[in-house]
């Protein structure tokens, strides 16, 4: 049973290492870094949009609770 667990751990580590190596190779190309930065920028923008939407919902909730609706 122990051997099966360690085999599973080894396979999982191998898969993770392979993914990291593949990712590092794709970033080594000139367009790879641009894609990575663009993806990061898109993720940050999406997060900011979600935060703004949540803030708007919470503000409306507070206004309703305090009876300040216009």
Short mmCIF file of C-alpha atoms in Angstrom, two decimals:
data_model
loop_
_atom_site.label_atom_id
_atom_site.label_comp_id
_atom_site.label_asym_id
_atom_site.label_seq_id
_atom_site.Cartn_x
_atom_site.Cartn_y
_atom_site.Cartn_z
CA UNK A 1 0.00 0.00 0.00
CA UNK A 2 2.85 2.38 0.88
CA UNK A 3 4.47 1.79 -2.49
CA UNK A 4 1.28 2.74 -4.33
CA UNK A 5 1.09 6.01 -2.40
CA UNK A 6 4.71 6.83 -3.18
CA UNK A 7 4.19 5.90 -6.81
CA UNK A 8 1.25 8.30 -6.96
CA UNK A 9 3.31 11.06 -5.33
CA UNK A 10 6.11 10.46 -7.83
CA UNK A 11 3.75 10.58 -10.79
CA UNK A 12 2.16 13.79 -9.52
CA UNK A 13 5.55 15.44 -9.04
CA UNK A 14 6.60 14.32 -12.52
CA UNK A 15 3.50 15.84 -14.07
CA UNK A 16 3.99 19.12 -12.20
CA UNK A 17 7.66 19.28 -13.21
CA UNK A 18 6.76 18.60 -16.85
CA UNK A 19 4.18 21.40 -16.81
CA UNK A 20 6.67 23.85 -15.27
CA UNK A 21 9.34 22.96 -17.84
CA UNK A 22 6.86 23.36 -20.69
CA UNK A 23 5.75 26.72 -19.27
CA UNK A 24 9.35 27.90 -18.93
CA UNK A 25 10.09 26.95 -22.55
CA UNK A 26 7.03 28.83 -23.81
CA UNK A 27 8.14 31.94 -21.88
CA UNK A 28 11.61 31.70 -23.43
CA UNK A 29 10.23 32.57 -26.86
CA UNK A 30 9.81 36.29 -27.62
CA UNK A 31 6.03 36.08 -27.87
CA UNK A 32 5.72 33.89 -24.78
CA UNK A 33 6.65 36.63 -22.36
CA UNK A 34 4.25 39.04 -24.04
CA UNK A 35 1.44 36.49 -23.74
CA UNK A 36 2.24 35.91 -20.07
CA UNK A 37 2.23 39.64 -19.29
CA UNK A 38 -0.98 40.17 -21.26
CA UNK A 39 -2.62 37.28 -19.44
CA UNK A 40 -1.55 38.71 -16.09
CA UNK A 41 -2.88 42.15 -17.04
CA UNK A 42 -6.20 40.63 -18.11
CA UNK A 43 -6.45 38.74 -14.82
CA UNK A 44 -5.76 41.89 -12.80
CA UNK A 45 -8.32 43.88 -14.80
CA UNK A 46 -10.93 41.14 -14.33
CA UNK A 47 -10.24 41.07 -10.58
CA UNK A 48 -10.59 44.86 -10.36
CA UNK A 49 -13.90 44.70 -12.24
CA UNK A 50 -15.18 42.05 -9.84
CA UNK A 51 -14.12 44.14 -6.83
CA UNK A 52 -15.90 47.22 -8.23
CA UNK A 53 -19.07 45.22 -8.87
CA UNK A 54 -18.96 43.83 -5.33
CA UNK A 55 -18.43 47.29 -3.88
CA UNK A 56 -21.43 48.60 -5.82
CA UNK A 57 -23.62 45.77 -4.59
CA UNK A 58 -22.50 46.28 -1.00
CA UNK A 59 -23.07 50.04 -1.21
CA UNK A 60 -26.60 49.51 -2.53
CA UNK A 61 -27.21 47.00 0.26
CA UNK A 62 -26.03 49.48 2.90
CA UNK A 63 -28.11 52.28 1.41
CA UNK A 64 -31.22 50.10 1.51
CA UNK A 65 -30.45 49.13 5.08
CA UNK A 66 -30.05 52.73 6.16
CA UNK A 67 -33.03 53.98 4.15
CA UNK A 68 -30.93 56.29 1.98
CA UNK A 69 -32.25 55.17 -1.41
CA UNK A 70 -32.81 58.09 -3.73
#
